[in-house]
Tab-separated table of C-alpha atoms and ligand atoms in Angstrom:
chain	number	residue	atom	x	y	z
A	1	MET	CA	-39.042	46.134	11.098
A	2	THR	CA	-40.149	43.910	8.390
A	3	GLU	CA	-37.325	42.668	5.469
A	4	ALA	CA	-39.423	45.207	3.306
A	5	THR	CA	-38.723	48.136	5.210
A	6	ARG	CA	-35.286	47.181	6.787
A	7	PRO	CA	-32.695	49.958	6.034
A	8	ASP	CA	-30.575	48.828	2.652
A	9	GLY	CA	-27.924	50.583	3.988
A	10	ASP	CA	-23.946	49.598	4.906
A	11	GLN	CA	-25.343	47.345	7.740
A	12	LEU	CA	-26.031	44.778	4.889
A	13	ASP	CA	-22.998	43.500	3.961
A	14	TRP	CA	-22.500	41.883	0.236
A	15	ARG	CA	-22.826	38.165	1.595
A	16	GLU	CA	-26.366	39.162	3.114
A	17	ARG	CA	-27.093	41.034	-0.277
A	18	ALA	CA	-26.303	38.248	-2.126
A	19	PHE	CA	-28.179	35.886	-0.214
A	20	ASP	CA	-31.117	38.007	-0.588
A	21	LEU	CA	-30.683	38.318	-4.577
A	22	THR	CA	-29.840	34.888	-5.133
A	23	ARG	CA	-32.950	33.769	-3.263
A	24	GLY	CA	-34.945	35.930	-5.220
A	25	ILE	CA	-33.713	34.557	-8.478
A	26	ALA	CA	-34.665	30.766	-7.092
A	27	ALA	CA	-37.988	32.219	-6.102
A	28	TYR	CA	-38.181	33.855	-9.335
A	29	CYS	CA	-36.682	31.098	-12.044
A	30	GLN	CA	-37.977	28.158	-9.787
A	31	SER	CA	-34.054	27.408	-10.075
A	32	PRO	CA	-33.219	24.180	-7.344
A	33	VAL	CA	-29.195	25.324	-8.569
A	34	VAL	CA	-29.935	28.775	-7.429
A	35	ALA	CA	-31.613	27.973	-4.175
A	36	GLY	CA	-28.627	25.518	-3.333
A	37	LEU	CA	-26.053	28.781	-4.325
A	38	ALA	CA	-28.257	31.237	-1.996
A	39	ARG	CA	-28.101	28.514	0.872
A	40	VAL	CA	-23.607	28.049	0.385
A	41	ILE	CA	-23.684	31.997	0.508
A	42	ALA	CA	-25.083	31.977	3.634
A	43	LYS	CA	-23.772	28.605	5.085
A	44	HIS	CA	-20.095	28.428	3.546
A	45	PRO	CA	-18.266	31.901	3.757
A	46	GLU	CA	-15.100	29.926	2.881
A	47	ALA	CA	-16.365	28.710	-0.607
A	48	ASP	CA	-15.306	30.037	-3.502
A	49	ILE	CA	-18.262	29.942	-5.248
A	50	SER	CA	-18.328	32.988	-7.071
A	51	ASN	CA	-15.396	31.443	-9.128
A	52	ALA	CA	-16.737	28.201	-9.273
A	53	PHE	CA	-20.100	29.335	-10.678
A	54	ASN	CA	-18.467	32.159	-12.621
A	55	HIS	CA	-20.586	32.912	-16.263
A	56	LYS	CA	-17.358	30.634	-17.962
A	57	GLN	CA	-17.619	27.926	-15.704
A	58	VAL	CA	-21.210	27.895	-16.194
A	59	ALA	CA	-20.674	28.235	-19.899
A	60	CYS	CA	-18.223	25.354	-20.013
A	61	LYS	CA	-20.958	22.959	-17.863
A	62	VAL	CA	-23.869	23.949	-19.933
A	63	TRP	CA	-22.106	22.917	-22.884
A	64	ALA	CA	-21.472	19.700	-21.370
A	65	ARG	CA	-24.994	19.136	-20.219
A	66	GLU	CA	-26.076	19.981	-23.915
A	67	ALA	CA	-23.344	17.874	-25.864
A	68	LEU	CA	-24.146	14.867	-23.205
A	69	PHE	CA	-27.671	15.063	-24.084
A	70	ASN	CA	-27.267	14.709	-27.476
A	71	SER	CA	-24.674	12.166	-27.775
A	72	LEU	CA	-25.609	9.483	-24.904
A	73	GLY	CA	-29.547	10.537	-24.018
A	74	GLY	CA	-30.576	11.403	-20.391
A	75	ARG	CA	-30.904	8.365	-19.108
A	76	PHE	CA	-28.567	7.357	-16.551
A	77	GLY	CA	-28.214	5.271	-13.562
A	78	ARG	CA	-25.602	6.317	-11.883
A	79	ILE	CA	-22.956	9.477	-12.582
A	80	ALA	CA	-19.974	9.747	-11.244
A	81	ILE	CA	-17.650	13.182	-11.234
A	82	LEU	CA	-14.049	13.082	-10.395
A	83	GLY	CA	-12.551	16.067	-9.228
A	84	GLY	CA	-16.202	17.601	-8.776
A	85	TRP	CA	-15.343	20.379	-6.719
A	86	TYR	CA	-18.803	22.045	-5.274
A	87	GLY	CA	-20.342	19.833	-7.025
A	88	VAL	CA	-22.018	22.697	-9.487
A	89	LEU	CA	-22.348	20.164	-12.532
A	90	ALA	CA	-24.090	17.694	-10.882
A	91	ALA	CA	-26.663	20.206	-9.589
A	92	MET	CA	-26.842	21.234	-13.293
A	93	LEU	CA	-27.466	18.228	-14.314
A	94	LEU	CA	-29.982	16.926	-11.398
A	95	GLU	CA	-32.138	19.909	-12.108
A	96	ASP	CA	-32.811	19.617	-15.826
A	97	ARG	CA	-35.722	17.761	-16.476
A	98	ARG	CA	-34.508	16.247	-19.752
A	99	PHE	CA	-32.564	13.646	-17.688
A	100	ASP	CA	-33.432	10.878	-15.936
A	101	ILE	CA	-30.531	10.245	-13.494
A	102	GLY	CA	-30.634	7.542	-10.793
A	103	ARG	CA	-27.930	8.992	-8.799
A	104	VAL	CA	-24.509	11.329	-9.038
A	105	GLU	CA	-21.366	10.943	-6.756
A	106	SER	CA	-19.157	14.131	-7.293
A	107	ILE	CA	-15.782	12.656	-5.916
A	108	ASP	CA	-13.277	15.342	-5.051
A	109	ILE	CA	-9.783	14.593	-3.106
A	110	ASP	CA	-9.727	18.052	-1.146
A	111	PRO	CA	-11.925	17.239	1.818
A	112	SER	CA	-12.955	21.112	1.989
A	113	VAL	CA	-15.230	20.979	-0.621
A	114	ALA	CA	-17.797	17.966	-0.038
A	115	ALA	CA	-19.603	20.304	2.730
A	116	ILE	CA	-20.613	22.735	0.021
A	117	ALA	CA	-21.107	20.382	-2.497
A	118	ARG	CA	-23.797	18.565	-0.410
A	119	THR	CA	-25.099	22.034	0.653
A	120	LEU	CA	-25.920	23.063	-3.141
A	121	ASN	CA	-27.318	19.460	-4.080
A	122	ARG	CA	-29.475	19.305	-0.535
A	123	ASP	CA	-32.491	19.176	-2.764
A	124	ALA	CA	-31.255	15.982	-4.751
A	125	GLY	CA	-31.723	13.971	-1.155
A	126	GLU	CA	-30.575	10.232	-1.586
A	127	ARG	CA	-29.880	10.853	-5.121
A	128	PHE	CA	-26.867	12.887	-4.729
A	129	ALA	CA	-23.402	12.165	-2.503
A	130	ALA	CA	-20.488	13.837	-1.997
A	131	PRO	CA	-17.578	11.366	-0.812
A	132	THR	CA	-13.849	12.540	-0.478
A	133	ALA	CA	-11.311	10.100	-2.946
A	134	ASP	CA	-8.000	10.157	-5.004
A	135	MET	CA	-9.574	9.629	-7.983
A	136	TYR	CA	-6.584	6.831	-8.819
A	137	GLN	CA	-7.972	5.339	-5.873
A	138	VAL	CA	-11.065	4.405	-6.707
A	139	ASP	CA	-12.371	1.255	-7.438
A	140	TYR	CA	-14.559	1.763	-10.427
A	141	ALA	CA	-15.834	-1.727	-11.565
A	142	VAL	CA	-17.144	-1.312	-7.664
A	143	LEU	CA	-18.452	2.533	-8.349
A	144	GLY	CA	-20.372	0.695	-10.725
A	145	ALA	CA	-21.133	4.057	-12.678
A	146	ASP	CA	-22.704	3.983	-16.268
A	147	LEU	CA	-21.373	7.162	-17.087
A	148	VAL	CA	-17.507	8.895	-15.517
A	149	VAL	CA	-17.206	12.487	-16.144
A	150	ASN	CA	-14.005	14.539	-15.663
A	151	THR	CA	-14.283	18.373	-16.211
A	152	SER	CA	-10.812	18.819	-14.631
A	153	CYS	CA	-8.110	16.778	-17.230
A	154	GLU	CA	-6.294	19.688	-16.862
A	155	HIS	CA	-5.664	19.497	-12.920
A	156	ILE	CA	-4.525	15.507	-13.277
A	157	ALA	CA	-1.101	14.546	-13.743
A	158	ASP	CA	-1.721	11.115	-15.970
A	159	LEU	CA	-5.145	11.319	-17.769
A	160	ALA	CA	-4.327	7.693	-19.811
A	161	GLY	CA	-3.026	6.019	-16.512
A	162	TRP	CA	-6.250	7.357	-14.992
A	163	LEU	CA	-8.523	6.501	-17.550
A	164	ARG	CA	-6.809	2.911	-17.716
A	165	LEU	CA	-8.394	2.402	-14.383
A	166	LEU	CA	-12.301	2.400	-15.705
A	167	PRO	CA	-14.100	-1.079	-16.679
A	168	ARG	CA	-13.116	-1.605	-20.517
A	169	GLY	CA	-16.851	0.284	-22.365
A	170	THR	CA	-17.195	2.974	-19.894
A	171	ARG	CA	-18.964	5.866	-21.290
A	172	VAL	CA	-17.195	9.248	-20.457
A	173	LEU	CA	-17.011	12.556	-20.847
A	174	LEU	CA	-14.038	14.699	-20.434
A	175	GLN	CA	-13.188	18.221	-20.533
A	176	SER	CA	-9.596	19.565	-20.569
A	177	ASN	CA	-7.847	23.560	-21.612
A	178	ASP	CA	-5.264	25.184	-22.926
A	179	TYR	CA	-4.748	27.750	-19.933
A	180	PHE	CA	-1.259	26.686	-19.269
A	181	SER	CA	-0.811	30.032	-17.489
A	182	GLU	CA	-2.692	29.102	-14.485
A	183	PRO	CA	0.075	27.126	-12.060
A	184	THR	CA	-2.799	23.769	-10.993
A	185	HIS	CA	-2.999	23.458	-14.327
A	186	ILE	CA	-0.377	20.430	-14.910
A	187	SER	CA	-1.786	18.721	-17.363
A	188	CYS	CA	-3.345	21.154	-20.550
A	189	VAL	CA	-3.385	20.299	-23.997
A	190	GLU	CA	-3.048	22.828	-27.459
A	191	THR	CA	-5.895	21.742	-29.100
A	192	VAL	CA	-8.776	19.290	-29.735
A	193	GLU	CA	-6.519	16.954	-31.142
A	194	ALA	CA	-3.943	16.788	-28.657
A	195	PHE	CA	-6.564	15.938	-26.141
A	196	GLU	CA	-8.044	13.128	-28.455
A	197	ARG	CA	-4.211	11.660	-28.492
A	198	GLN	CA	-3.600	12.167	-24.862
A	199	ALA	CA	-7.120	10.216	-23.813
A	200	GLY	CA	-7.110	7.509	-26.399
A	201	LEU	CA	-10.644	6.667	-26.034
A	202	ALA	CA	-11.693	3.601	-27.561
A	203	SER	CA	-14.485	5.330	-29.211
A	204	LEU	CA	-15.758	8.596	-30.088
A	205	ALA	CA	-19.293	10.359	-29.963
A	206	PHE	CA	-18.264	13.815	-29.598
A	207	SER	CA	-14.930	16.346	-30.175
A	208	GLY	CA	-14.992	19.764	-29.684
A	209	ALA	CA	-13.252	23.112	-28.664
A	210	LEU	CA	-15.748	25.847	-26.913
A	211	PRO	CA	-13.572	29.010	-27.150
A	212	GLN	CA	-13.704	31.292	-24.072
A	213	LYS	CA	-11.601	34.980	-23.370
A	214	LYS	CA	-8.190	33.550	-22.130
A	215	TYR	CA	-8.241	30.024	-22.727
A	216	THR	CA	-10.054	27.273	-25.129
A	217	ARG	CA	-12.023	24.378	-23.353
A	218	PHE	CA	-11.957	21.086	-25.030
A	219	MET	CA	-14.489	17.923	-24.553
A	220	LEU	CA	-14.795	14.545	-25.519
A	221	ILE	CA	-17.625	11.868	-24.848
A	222	GLY	CA	-16.839	8.436	-25.683
A	223	SER	CA	-16.091	5.403	-24.034
A	224	VAL	CA	-12.588	3.721	-23.115
B	301	LIG	C1	-10.463	23.806	-10.209
B	301	LIG	S1	-11.336	22.073	-9.848
B	301	LIG	C2	-12.551	22.359	-11.235
B	301	LIG	C3	-12.000	22.860	-12.447
B	301	LIG	C4	-12.867	22.694	-13.627
B	301	LIG	N1	-13.159	23.546	-14.346
B	301	LIG	C5	-14.435	22.123	-13.439
B	301	LIG	O1	-15.117	22.760	-12.798
B	301	LIG	O2	-14.900	20.944	-13.546
B	301	LIG	C6	-10.388	20.704	-10.030
B	301	LIG	C7	-10.962	19.894	-8.699
B	301	LIG	O3	-10.199	18.637	-8.949
B	301	LIG	C8	-9.599	18.194	-7.358
B	301	LIG	N2	-8.694	17.156	-7.690
B	301	LIG	C9	-7.673	17.448	-8.219
B	301	LIG	N3	-7.023	16.235	-8.100
B	301	LIG	C10	-7.970	15.323	-7.871
B	301	LIG	C11	-7.722	13.811	-7.581
B	301	LIG	N4	-6.379	12.825	-8.074
B	301	LIG	N5	-8.509	13.041	-7.062
B	301	LIG	C12	-9.975	13.649	-7.414
B	301	LIG	N6	-10.287	15.073	-7.134
B	301	LIG	C13	-9.003	15.917	-7.576
B	301	LIG	C14	-9.094	19.165	-6.649
B	301	LIG	O4	-9.573	18.971	-5.675
B	301	LIG	C15	-10.277	20.348	-7.213
B	301	LIG	O5	-11.504	20.075	-6.533
């Protein structure tokens, strides 16, 4: 039986349907990110990819990518993304042809996310890596990133303490939110001004807020 005539009934579970659909969307829009999502759906049933790639998460990362390009341009030798989860932002940056990026490291303390991030970013080859590490234990001088990204600031206990680990002058993109009711959000802020005070950056190229249905996301781009 060919693919075209395969019965489309109950035998096909939602995962197979989602795989077929994302693969089709990837072929239609020629997107490595969407092709990577199809691979994740097929290979990692344990991954919470529909949460990591829901429309709010995507909106926040598109916002980050646009503001980054407009504030700092598109040329980066090495980008480090801390709390990088499944590597969605890395994939979105590596796919965007306006950017010229040497390598992206998506670093996360949770060892279970690395394989999923690698599957998502497989087409980037050596330009992508997903090391497992605690962001407080990374030697940032050795890492040598010319941009450090943390879109998980609401998850980390001591933002200013972490930022003090970065070499002076390092450029950063930070996101947090006011979604206090989520139990894993231990470091939320009420306003973007509060986020500016919490981070205490040496220079600020961008500061903004993106209202979502249940919460507002905040973003700072600048240097330590
Ligand atoms: C839920 S996710 C990301 C949410 C965020 N809205 C985003 O998409 O950027 C938060 C991630 O931060 C990671 N994380 C938390 N503490 C960390 C630490 N100390 N070092 C590295 N990663 C950490 C978690 O393992 C998790 O994958």
